[in-house]
Coordinates of C-alpha atoms in Angstrom, one line a residue:
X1 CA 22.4 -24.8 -73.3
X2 CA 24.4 -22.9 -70.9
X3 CA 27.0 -23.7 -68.3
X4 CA 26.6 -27.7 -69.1
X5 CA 28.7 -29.8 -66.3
X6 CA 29.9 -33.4 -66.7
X7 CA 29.6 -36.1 -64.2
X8 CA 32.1 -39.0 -64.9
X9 CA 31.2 -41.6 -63.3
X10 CA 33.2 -44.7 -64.8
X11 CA 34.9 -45.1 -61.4
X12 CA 31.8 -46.3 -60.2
X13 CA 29.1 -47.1 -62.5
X14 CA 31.7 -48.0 -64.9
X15 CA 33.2 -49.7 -62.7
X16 CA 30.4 -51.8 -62.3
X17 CA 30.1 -53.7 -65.3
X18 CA 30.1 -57.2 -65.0
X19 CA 33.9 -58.9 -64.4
X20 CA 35.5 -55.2 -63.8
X21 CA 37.5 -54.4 -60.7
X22 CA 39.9 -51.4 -60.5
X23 CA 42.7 -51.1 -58.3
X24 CA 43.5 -47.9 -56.4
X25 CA 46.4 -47.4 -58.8
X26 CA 43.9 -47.8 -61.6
X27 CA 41.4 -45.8 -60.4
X28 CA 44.0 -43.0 -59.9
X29 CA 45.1 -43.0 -63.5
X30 CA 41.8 -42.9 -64.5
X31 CA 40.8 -40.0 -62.3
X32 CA 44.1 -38.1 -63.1
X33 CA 43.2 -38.2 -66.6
X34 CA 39.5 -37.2 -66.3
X35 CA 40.5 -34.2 -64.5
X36 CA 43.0 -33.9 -67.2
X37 CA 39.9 -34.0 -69.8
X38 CA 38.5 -31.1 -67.8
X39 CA 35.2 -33.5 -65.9
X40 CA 33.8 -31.1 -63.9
X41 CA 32.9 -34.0 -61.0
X42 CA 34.1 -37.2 -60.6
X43 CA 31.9 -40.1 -59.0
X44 CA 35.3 -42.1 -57.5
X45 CA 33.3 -44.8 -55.6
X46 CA 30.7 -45.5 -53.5
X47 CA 32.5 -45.5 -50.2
X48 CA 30.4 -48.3 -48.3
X49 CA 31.7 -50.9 -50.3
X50 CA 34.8 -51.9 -49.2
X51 CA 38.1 -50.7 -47.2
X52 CA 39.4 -51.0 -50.9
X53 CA 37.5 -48.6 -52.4
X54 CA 37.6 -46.2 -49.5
X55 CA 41.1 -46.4 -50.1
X56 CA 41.0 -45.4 -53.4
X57 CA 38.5 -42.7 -52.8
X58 CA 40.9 -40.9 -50.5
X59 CA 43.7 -41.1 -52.5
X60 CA 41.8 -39.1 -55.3
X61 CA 40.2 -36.8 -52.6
X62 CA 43.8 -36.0 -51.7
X63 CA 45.2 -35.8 -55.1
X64 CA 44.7 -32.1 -55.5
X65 CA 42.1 -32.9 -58.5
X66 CA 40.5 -29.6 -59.8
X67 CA 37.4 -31.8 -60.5
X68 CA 34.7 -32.2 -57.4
X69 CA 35.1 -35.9 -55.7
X70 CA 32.1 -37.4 -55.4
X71 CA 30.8 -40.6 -54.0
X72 CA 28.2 -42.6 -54.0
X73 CA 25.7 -43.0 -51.7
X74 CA 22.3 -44.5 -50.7
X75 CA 19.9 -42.3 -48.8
X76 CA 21.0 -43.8 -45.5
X77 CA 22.8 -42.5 -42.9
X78 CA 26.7 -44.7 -42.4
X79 CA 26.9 -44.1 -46.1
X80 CA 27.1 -40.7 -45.4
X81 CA 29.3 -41.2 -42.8
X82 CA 32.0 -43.4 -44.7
X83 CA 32.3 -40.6 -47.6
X84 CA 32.9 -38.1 -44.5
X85 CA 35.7 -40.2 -44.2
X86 CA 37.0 -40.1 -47.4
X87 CA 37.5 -36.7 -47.9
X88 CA 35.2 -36.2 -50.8
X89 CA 33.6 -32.3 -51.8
X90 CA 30.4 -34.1 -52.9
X91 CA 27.5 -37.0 -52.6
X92 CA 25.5 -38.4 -55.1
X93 CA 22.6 -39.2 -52.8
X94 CA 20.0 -42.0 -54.8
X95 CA 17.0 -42.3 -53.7
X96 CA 14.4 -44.9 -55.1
X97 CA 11.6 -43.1 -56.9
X98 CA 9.3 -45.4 -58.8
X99 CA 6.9 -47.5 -57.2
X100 CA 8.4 -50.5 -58.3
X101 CA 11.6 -49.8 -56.5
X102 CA 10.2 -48.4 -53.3
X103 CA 7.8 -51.3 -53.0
X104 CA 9.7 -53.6 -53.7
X105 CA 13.6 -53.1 -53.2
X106 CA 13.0 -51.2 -50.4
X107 CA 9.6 -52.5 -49.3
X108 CA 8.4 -49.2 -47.9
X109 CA 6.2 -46.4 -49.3
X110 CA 6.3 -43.1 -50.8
X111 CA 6.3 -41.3 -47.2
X112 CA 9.2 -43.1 -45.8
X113 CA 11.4 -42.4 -48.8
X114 CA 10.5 -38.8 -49.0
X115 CA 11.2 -39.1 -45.0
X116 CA 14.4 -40.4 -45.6
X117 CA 15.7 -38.5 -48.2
X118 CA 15.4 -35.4 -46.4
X119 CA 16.8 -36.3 -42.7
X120 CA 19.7 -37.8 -45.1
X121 CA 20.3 -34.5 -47.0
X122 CA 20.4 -32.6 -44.2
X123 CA 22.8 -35.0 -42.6
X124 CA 24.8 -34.6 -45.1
X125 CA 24.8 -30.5 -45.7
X126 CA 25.3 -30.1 -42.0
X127 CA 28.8 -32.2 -42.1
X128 CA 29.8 -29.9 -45.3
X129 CA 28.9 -31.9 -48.1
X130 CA 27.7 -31.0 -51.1
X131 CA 24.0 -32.9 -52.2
X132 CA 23.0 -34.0 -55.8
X133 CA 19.9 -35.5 -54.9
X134 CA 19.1 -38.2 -57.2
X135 CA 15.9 -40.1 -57.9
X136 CA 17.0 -43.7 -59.0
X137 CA 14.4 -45.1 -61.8
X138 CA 12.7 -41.4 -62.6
X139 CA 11.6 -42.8 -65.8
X140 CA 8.9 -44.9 -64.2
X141 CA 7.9 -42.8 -61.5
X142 CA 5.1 -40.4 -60.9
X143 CA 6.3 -37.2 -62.2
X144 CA 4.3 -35.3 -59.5
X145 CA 5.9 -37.8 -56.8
X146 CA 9.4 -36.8 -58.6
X147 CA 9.0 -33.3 -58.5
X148 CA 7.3 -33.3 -54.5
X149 CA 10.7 -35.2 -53.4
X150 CA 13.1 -32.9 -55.4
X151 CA 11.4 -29.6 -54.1
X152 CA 11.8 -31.6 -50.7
X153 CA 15.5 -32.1 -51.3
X154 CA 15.9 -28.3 -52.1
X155 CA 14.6 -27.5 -48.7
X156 CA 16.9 -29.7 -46.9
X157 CA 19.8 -28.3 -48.5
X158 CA 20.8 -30.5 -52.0
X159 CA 22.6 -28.4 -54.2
X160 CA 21.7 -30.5 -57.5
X161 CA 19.3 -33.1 -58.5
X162 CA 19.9 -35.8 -61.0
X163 CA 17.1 -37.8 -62.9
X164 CA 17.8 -41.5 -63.3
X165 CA 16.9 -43.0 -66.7
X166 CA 18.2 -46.3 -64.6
X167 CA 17.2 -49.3 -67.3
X168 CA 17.0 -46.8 -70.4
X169 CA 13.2 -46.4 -71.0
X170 CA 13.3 -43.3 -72.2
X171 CA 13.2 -42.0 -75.7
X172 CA 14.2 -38.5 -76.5
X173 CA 10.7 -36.5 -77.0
X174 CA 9.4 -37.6 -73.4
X175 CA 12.9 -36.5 -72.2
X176 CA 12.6 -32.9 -73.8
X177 CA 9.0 -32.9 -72.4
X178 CA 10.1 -34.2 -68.8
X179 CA 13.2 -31.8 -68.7
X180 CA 11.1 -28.5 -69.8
X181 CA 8.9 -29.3 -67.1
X182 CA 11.4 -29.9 -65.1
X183 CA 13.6 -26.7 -65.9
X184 CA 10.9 -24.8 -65.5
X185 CA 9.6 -25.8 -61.7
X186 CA 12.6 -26.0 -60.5
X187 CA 15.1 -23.7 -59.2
X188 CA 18.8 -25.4 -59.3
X189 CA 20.3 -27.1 -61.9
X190 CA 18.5 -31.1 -62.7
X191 CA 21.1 -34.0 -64.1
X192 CA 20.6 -36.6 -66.6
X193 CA 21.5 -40.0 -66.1
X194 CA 20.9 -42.8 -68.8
X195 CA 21.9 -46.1 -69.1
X196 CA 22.0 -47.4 -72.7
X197 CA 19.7 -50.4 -73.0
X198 CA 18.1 -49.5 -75.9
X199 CA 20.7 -47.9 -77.4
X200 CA 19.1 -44.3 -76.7
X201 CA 21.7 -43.0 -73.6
X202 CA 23.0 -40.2 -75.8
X203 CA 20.1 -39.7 -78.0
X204 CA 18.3 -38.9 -74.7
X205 CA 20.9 -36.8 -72.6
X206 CA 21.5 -34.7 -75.4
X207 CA 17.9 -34.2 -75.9
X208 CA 17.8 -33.5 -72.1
X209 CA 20.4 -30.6 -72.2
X210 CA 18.3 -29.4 -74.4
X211 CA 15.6 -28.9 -72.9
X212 CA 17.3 -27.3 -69.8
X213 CA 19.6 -30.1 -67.8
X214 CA 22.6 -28.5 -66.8
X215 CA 24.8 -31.4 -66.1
X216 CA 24.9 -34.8 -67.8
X217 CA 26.2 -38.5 -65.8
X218 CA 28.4 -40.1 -68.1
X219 CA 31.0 -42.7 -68.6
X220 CA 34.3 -43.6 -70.9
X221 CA 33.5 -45.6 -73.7
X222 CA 29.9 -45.6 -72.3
X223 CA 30.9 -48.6 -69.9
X224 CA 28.5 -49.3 -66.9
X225 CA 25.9 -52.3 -65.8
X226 CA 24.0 -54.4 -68.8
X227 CA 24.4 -52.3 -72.0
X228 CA 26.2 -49.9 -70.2
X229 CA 26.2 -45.8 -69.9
X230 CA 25.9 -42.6 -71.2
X231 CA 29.3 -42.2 -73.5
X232 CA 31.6 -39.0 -72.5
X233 CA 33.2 -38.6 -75.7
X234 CA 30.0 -39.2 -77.8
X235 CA 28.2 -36.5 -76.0
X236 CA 31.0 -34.0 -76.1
X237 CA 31.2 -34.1 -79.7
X238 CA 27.9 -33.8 -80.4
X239 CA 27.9 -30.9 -78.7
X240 CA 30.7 -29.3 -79.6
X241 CA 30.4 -30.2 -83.4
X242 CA 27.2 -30.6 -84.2
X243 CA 25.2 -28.2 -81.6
X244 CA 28.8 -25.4 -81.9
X245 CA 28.6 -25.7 -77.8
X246 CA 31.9 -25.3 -76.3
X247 CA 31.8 -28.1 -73.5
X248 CA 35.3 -27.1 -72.4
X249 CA 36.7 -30.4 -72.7
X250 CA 40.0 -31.5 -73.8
X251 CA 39.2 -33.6 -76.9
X252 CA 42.5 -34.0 -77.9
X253 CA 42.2 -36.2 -74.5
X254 CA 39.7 -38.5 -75.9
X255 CA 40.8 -40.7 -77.3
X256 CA 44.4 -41.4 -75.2
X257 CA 41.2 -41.5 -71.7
X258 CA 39.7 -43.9 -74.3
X259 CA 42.4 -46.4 -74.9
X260 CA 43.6 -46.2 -71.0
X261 CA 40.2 -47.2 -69.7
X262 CA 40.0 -49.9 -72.4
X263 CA 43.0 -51.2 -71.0
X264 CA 43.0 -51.1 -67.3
X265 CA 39.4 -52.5 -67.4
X266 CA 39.9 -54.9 -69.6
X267 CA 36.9 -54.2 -71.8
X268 CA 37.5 -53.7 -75.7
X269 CA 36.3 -51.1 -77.5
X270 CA 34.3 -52.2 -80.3
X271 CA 36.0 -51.6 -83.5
X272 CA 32.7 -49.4 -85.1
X273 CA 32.2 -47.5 -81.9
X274 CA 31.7 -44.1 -83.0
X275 CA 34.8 -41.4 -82.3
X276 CA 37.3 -44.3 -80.3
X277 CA 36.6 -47.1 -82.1
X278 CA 39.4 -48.4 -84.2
X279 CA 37.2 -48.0 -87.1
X280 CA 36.1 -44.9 -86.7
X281 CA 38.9 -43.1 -88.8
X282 CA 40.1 -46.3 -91.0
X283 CA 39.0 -46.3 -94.8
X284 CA 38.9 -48.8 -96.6
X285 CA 36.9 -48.8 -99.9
X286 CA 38.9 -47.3 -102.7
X287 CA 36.2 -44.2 -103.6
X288 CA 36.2 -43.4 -100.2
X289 CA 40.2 -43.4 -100.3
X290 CA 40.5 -41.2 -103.5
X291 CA 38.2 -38.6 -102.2
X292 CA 39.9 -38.2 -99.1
X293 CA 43.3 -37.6 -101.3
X294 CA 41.2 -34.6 -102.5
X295 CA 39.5 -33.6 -99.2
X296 CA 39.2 -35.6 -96.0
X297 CA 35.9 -33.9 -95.5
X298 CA 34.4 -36.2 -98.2
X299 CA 34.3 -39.0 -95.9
X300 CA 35.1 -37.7 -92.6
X301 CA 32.9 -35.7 -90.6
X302 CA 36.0 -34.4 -88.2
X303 CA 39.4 -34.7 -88.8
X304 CA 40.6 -37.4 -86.2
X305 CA 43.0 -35.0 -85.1
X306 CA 40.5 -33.3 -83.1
X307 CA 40.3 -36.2 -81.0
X308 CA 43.7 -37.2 -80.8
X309 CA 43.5 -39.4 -83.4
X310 CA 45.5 -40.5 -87.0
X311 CA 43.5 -41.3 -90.0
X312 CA 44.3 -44.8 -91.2
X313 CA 44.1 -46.7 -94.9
X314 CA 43.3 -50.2 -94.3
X315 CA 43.8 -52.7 -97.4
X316 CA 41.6 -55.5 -98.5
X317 CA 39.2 -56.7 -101.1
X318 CA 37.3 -53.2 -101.2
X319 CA 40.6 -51.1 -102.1
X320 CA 41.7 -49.2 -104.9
X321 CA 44.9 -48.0 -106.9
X322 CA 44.8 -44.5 -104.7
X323 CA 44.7 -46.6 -101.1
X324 CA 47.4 -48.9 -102.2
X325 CA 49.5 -46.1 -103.7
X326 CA 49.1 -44.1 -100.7
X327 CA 49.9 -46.9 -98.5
X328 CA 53.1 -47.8 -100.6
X329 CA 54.7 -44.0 -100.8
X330 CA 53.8 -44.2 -97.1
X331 CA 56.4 -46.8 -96.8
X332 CA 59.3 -44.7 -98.9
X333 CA 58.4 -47.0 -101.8
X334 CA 58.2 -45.8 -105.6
X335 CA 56.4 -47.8 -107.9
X336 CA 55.2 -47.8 -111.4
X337 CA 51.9 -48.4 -112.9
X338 CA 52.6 -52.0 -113.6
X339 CA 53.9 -52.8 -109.8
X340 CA 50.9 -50.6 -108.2
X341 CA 48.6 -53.4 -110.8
X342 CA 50.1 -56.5 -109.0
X343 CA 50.3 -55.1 -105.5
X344 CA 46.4 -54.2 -105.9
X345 CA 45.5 -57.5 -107.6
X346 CA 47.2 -59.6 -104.6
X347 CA 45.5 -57.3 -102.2
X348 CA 42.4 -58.0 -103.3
X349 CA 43.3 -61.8 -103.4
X350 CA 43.9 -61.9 -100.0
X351 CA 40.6 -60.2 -99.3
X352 CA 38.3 -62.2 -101.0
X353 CA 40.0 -65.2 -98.8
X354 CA 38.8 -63.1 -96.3
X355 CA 41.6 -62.1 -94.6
X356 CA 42.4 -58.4 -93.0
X357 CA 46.1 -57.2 -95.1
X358 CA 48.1 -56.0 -91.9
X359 CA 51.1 -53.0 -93.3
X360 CA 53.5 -55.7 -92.6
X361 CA 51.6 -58.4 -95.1
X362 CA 51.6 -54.8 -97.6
X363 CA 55.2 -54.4 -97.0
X364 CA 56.2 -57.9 -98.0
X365 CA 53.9 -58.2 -101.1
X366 CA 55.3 -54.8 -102.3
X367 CA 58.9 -56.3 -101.8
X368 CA 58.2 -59.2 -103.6
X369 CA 56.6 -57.1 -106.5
X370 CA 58.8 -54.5 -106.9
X371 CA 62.0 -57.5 -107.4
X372 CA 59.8 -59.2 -109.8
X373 CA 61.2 -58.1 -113.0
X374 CA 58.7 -57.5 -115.8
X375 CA 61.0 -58.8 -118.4
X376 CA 61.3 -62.2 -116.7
X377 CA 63.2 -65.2 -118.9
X378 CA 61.8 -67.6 -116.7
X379 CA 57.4 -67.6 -116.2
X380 CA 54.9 -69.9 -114.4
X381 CA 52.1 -71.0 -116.5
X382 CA 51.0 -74.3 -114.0
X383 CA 52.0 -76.3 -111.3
X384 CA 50.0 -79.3 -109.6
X385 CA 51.0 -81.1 -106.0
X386 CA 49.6 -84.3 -104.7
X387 CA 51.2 -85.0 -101.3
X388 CA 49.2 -87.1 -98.1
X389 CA 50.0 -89.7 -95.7
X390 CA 50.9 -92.7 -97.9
X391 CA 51.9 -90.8 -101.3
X392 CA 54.5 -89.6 -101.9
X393 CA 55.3 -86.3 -102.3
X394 CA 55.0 -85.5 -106.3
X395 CA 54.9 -82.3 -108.2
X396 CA 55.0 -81.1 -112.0
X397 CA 55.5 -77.7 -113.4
X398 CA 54.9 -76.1 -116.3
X399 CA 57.0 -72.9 -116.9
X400 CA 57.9 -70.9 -119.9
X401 CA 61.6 -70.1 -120.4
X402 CA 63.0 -68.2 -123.2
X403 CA 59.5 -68.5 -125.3
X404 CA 59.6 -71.9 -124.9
X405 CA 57.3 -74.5 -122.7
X406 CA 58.8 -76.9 -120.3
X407 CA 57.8 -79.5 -118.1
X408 CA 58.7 -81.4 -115.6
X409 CA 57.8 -83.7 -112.6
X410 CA 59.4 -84.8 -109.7
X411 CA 59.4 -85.8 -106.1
X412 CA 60.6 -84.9 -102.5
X413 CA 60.3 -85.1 -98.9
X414 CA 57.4 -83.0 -98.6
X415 CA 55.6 -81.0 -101.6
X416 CA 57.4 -77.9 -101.4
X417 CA 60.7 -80.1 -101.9
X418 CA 58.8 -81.6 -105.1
X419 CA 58.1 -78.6 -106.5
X420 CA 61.5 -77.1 -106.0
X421 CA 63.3 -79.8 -107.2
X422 CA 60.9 -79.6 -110.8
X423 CA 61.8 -76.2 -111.0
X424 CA 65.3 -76.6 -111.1
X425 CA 65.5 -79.4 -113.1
X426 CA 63.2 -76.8 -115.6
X427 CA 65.5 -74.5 -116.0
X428 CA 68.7 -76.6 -116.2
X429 CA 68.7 -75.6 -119.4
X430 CA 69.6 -71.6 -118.7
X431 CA 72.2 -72.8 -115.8
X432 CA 72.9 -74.7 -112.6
X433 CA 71.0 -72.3 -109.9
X434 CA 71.7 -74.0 -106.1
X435 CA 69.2 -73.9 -103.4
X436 CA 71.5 -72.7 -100.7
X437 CA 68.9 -71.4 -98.0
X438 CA 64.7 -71.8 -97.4
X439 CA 63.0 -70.1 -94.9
X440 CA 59.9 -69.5 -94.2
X441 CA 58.0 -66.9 -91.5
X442 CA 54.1 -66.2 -91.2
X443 CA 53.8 -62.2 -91.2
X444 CA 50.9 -61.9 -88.8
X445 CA 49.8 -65.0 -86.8
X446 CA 46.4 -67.5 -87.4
X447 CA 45.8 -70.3 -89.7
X448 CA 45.1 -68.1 -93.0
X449 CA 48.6 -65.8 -92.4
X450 CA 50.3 -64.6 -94.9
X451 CA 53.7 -66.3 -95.4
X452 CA 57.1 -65.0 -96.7
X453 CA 59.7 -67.5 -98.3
X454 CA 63.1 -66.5 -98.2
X455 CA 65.5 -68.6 -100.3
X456 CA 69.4 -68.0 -100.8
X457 CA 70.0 -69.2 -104.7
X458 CA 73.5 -69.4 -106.5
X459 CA 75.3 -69.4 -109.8
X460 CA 78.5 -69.6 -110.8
X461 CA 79.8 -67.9 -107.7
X462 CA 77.0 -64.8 -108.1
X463 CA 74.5 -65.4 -104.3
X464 CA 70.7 -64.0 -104.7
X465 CA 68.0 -63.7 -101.9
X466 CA 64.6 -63.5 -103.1
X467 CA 61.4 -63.4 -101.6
X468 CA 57.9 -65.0 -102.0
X469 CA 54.3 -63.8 -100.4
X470 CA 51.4 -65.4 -100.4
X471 CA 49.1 -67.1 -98.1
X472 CA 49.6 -70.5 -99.5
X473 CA 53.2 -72.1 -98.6
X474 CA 53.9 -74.3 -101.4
X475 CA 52.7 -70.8 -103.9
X476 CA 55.3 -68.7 -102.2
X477 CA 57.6 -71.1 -102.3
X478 CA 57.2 -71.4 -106.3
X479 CA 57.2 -67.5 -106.1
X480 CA 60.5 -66.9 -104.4
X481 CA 62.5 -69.5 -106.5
X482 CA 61.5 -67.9 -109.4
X483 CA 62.1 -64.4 -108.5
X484 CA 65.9 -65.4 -107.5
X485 CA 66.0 -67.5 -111.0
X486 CA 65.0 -64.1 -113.1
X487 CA 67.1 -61.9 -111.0
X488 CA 70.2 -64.2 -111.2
X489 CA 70.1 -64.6 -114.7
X490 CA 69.4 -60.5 -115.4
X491 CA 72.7 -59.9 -113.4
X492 CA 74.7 -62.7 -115.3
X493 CA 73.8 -60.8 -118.6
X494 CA 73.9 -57.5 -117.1
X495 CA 78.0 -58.7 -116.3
X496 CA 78.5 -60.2 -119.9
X497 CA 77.0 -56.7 -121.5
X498 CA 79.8 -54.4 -119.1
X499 CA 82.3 -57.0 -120.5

């Protein structure tokens, strides 16, 4: 591999996915930041298409771009002519190659397309242009046809050719096969263009710089028509990792070019798509976590640095003491064994629910942990609800204070009242604790969020706030009343031991 060159083409192929449409300000920032990257050429439209996109093709033509601007074009004369107009360095000049295409898209034959082609190129090289002559659907043409058209191209002036895997049919031993033939017959440098329909677009342009392409079409995030494109950042790093080829890139770039065309598209990036995914540097499982504390490169092929990345610890039912731990000192937090247990065992809780632990849901179960007190006065051991539209409201608890069982029941305007109002009346018995203030706020949003109950509890003058989390209401509730019970009767000994 020598001298490989990148075609982005996600201002127009990419631009072409289904529901997609770029504004010139959009395409701008995009093309800015390719050049940024260090994208050899960048496709910025095909300039027949509209007085909008012609617009936006000149304004990167006249950006002062170190990249070549390229647009697209069919092998037909006013195409030519409008990217004349726009100022662009370079075509990318498609013609139809297989029989299917020429019969019947363009419902000619093999003699009028090879005609065409070649008037076109030289139209094109005698107003300045640079040619990459392209044969659109090379996978299912006649090889010999191919190569007859491409050495026809070369005569006429094209500069560079491009093979067009145009609805992904090819699989990565015909492309080093097709490419080495290629490479080998032909005297300028051949492109590879894939489309990822069966999920081969990298597999097979990597295999084709192997085997002698010197530039490769691709697109950000692999976007484009149907399944899509060719991904820059996955062929980069493949290279530049796996094969030691310095591509020249920016990958520090990645993944900020990444996140930008995400957003000005509109199209997500899936969460497990290799390199930019939001997955693709998050751990999870608690193994995985404790041997990253000893080496990231025990589950980390790269460090996401590389990319522009940060590593992330996520939290749910598969973590483990060293991911919560990490998580928590993360936070400025320092806990003992006997907190990091209970933080662990509610994360885990919430993930067998099935819900995601956010570091705001972390942050507010650690809170409530580490002001639980582990020499509490005042315990659960039950409590039951029954509440609905014609009952009402009724609650009993069961709590150990002091050593010794208590229950109660009671009712109230709505459960949580109930319960509260049994708890109290529970621990009369250790001193008259007021309700002054209830709260409630859902940490992250969606019918299984995690709350946190904030109550305001007095005695004898002394005011507590305590805190409850959990994803159950009326459990939180319970939670933070007991929390503020425990800590207002520590202080009220803690003041009769000073005196």
């Amino acid at each position: 591999m020598e001298n490989i060159r990148f075609l982005d083409t996600t201002l127009r192929d990419g631009e072409q996915t289904p529901g997609v449409a770029l504004t010139k300000e959009d395409k701008l920032a995009i093309a800015r930041k390719l050049d940024e990257l260090g994208v050899h050429i960048i496709e910025a439209g095909s300039a027949i298409t509209s007085e909008g996109e012609r617009e936006s093709i000149r304004a990167i033509a006249a950006e002062g771009l170190s990249a070549d601007i390229c647009s697209y074009c069919r092998i037909m004369q006013p195409d030519i002519d409008y990217a004349l107009a726009c100022d662009v360095d370079s075509i990318h000049l498609v013609a139809p190659v297989s029989d299917l295409h020429i019969r019947v898209k363009l419902k000619k034959d093999r003699e009028a397309v090879m005609q065409m082609a070649i008037e076109t190129t030289e139209y094109a090289r005698d107003h300045g242009l640079i040619v990459e002559l392209s044969g659109e659907d090379a996978s299912r043409a006649d090889l010999d046809f191919l190569k007859s058209i491409y050495q026809a191209g070369i005569e006429a002036g094209a500069e560079r050719l491009c093979f067009c895997d145009t609805v992904g049919m090819l699989i990565p031993e015909k492309t080093e096969a097709i490419f080495k033939d290629l490479a080998a017959s032909l005297k300028i440098p051949v492109s590879i263009h894939c489309h990822d329909d069966f999920g081969l677009g990298t597999a097979n342009t990597v295999a084709a710089l192997r085997a002698g392409a010197g530039e490769a079409h691709v697109t950000i995030n692999g976007i484009g028509e149907r399944a899509g494109n060719t991904s820059l950042e996955e062929v980069v790093m493949i290279l530049e990792w796996l094969y030691k080829y310095d591509t020249g890139i920016k990958t520090t770039e990645l993944f900020k070019t990444s996140r930008l065309v995400s957003r000005l598209t509109g199209i997500p990036v899936a969460p497990n798509k290799s390199l930019v995914g939001g997955n693709a540097f998050s751990h999870e499982a608690g193994i995985h976590v404790h041997g990253l504390l000893a080496d990231t490169s025990t589950y980390e092929p790269i460090r996401p640095e590389i990319l522009g990345r940060e590593r992330k610890i996520v939290m749910g039912k598969h973590a483990g003491k060293s991911s919560v731990s990490l998580a928590i000192k993360e936070m400025g937090y320092d806990i003992q064994d006997s907190h990091l247990n209970e933080i662990l065992k509610r994360v885990k809780e919430l993930g067998d629910f099935g819900k995601h632990v956010t570091d705001a849901d972390l942050q507010s179960i650690a809170e409530t942990v580490l002001n639980i007190q582990c020499n509490s006065r005042v315990k659960l051991e039950d409590f039951t609800v029954v509440s609905g539209n014609r009952v009402t409201p009724t609650a009993s608890v069961k709590l150990k204070v002091d050593g010794q069982e208590v229950v109660q029941a009671g009712i109230g305007d709505g459960p949580v009242d109930a319960t509260i109002q049994c708890i109290k009346k529970a621990v009369a018995g250790v001193g008259d604790i007021q309700l002054e203030e209830y709260h409630v706020d859902a940490i992250t949003g969606g019918t299984d969020a995690l709350v946190e109950v904030l109550v305001k509890l007095s005695k004898d003058g002394r005011m507590i706030t305590s805190r409850g989390t959990r994803t159950d209401i009326i459990m939180a509730s319970v939670e933070a009343m007991l929390n503020g019970i425990n800590r207002l009767i520590q202080a009220e000994s803690s003041d009769r031991i000073k005196e």
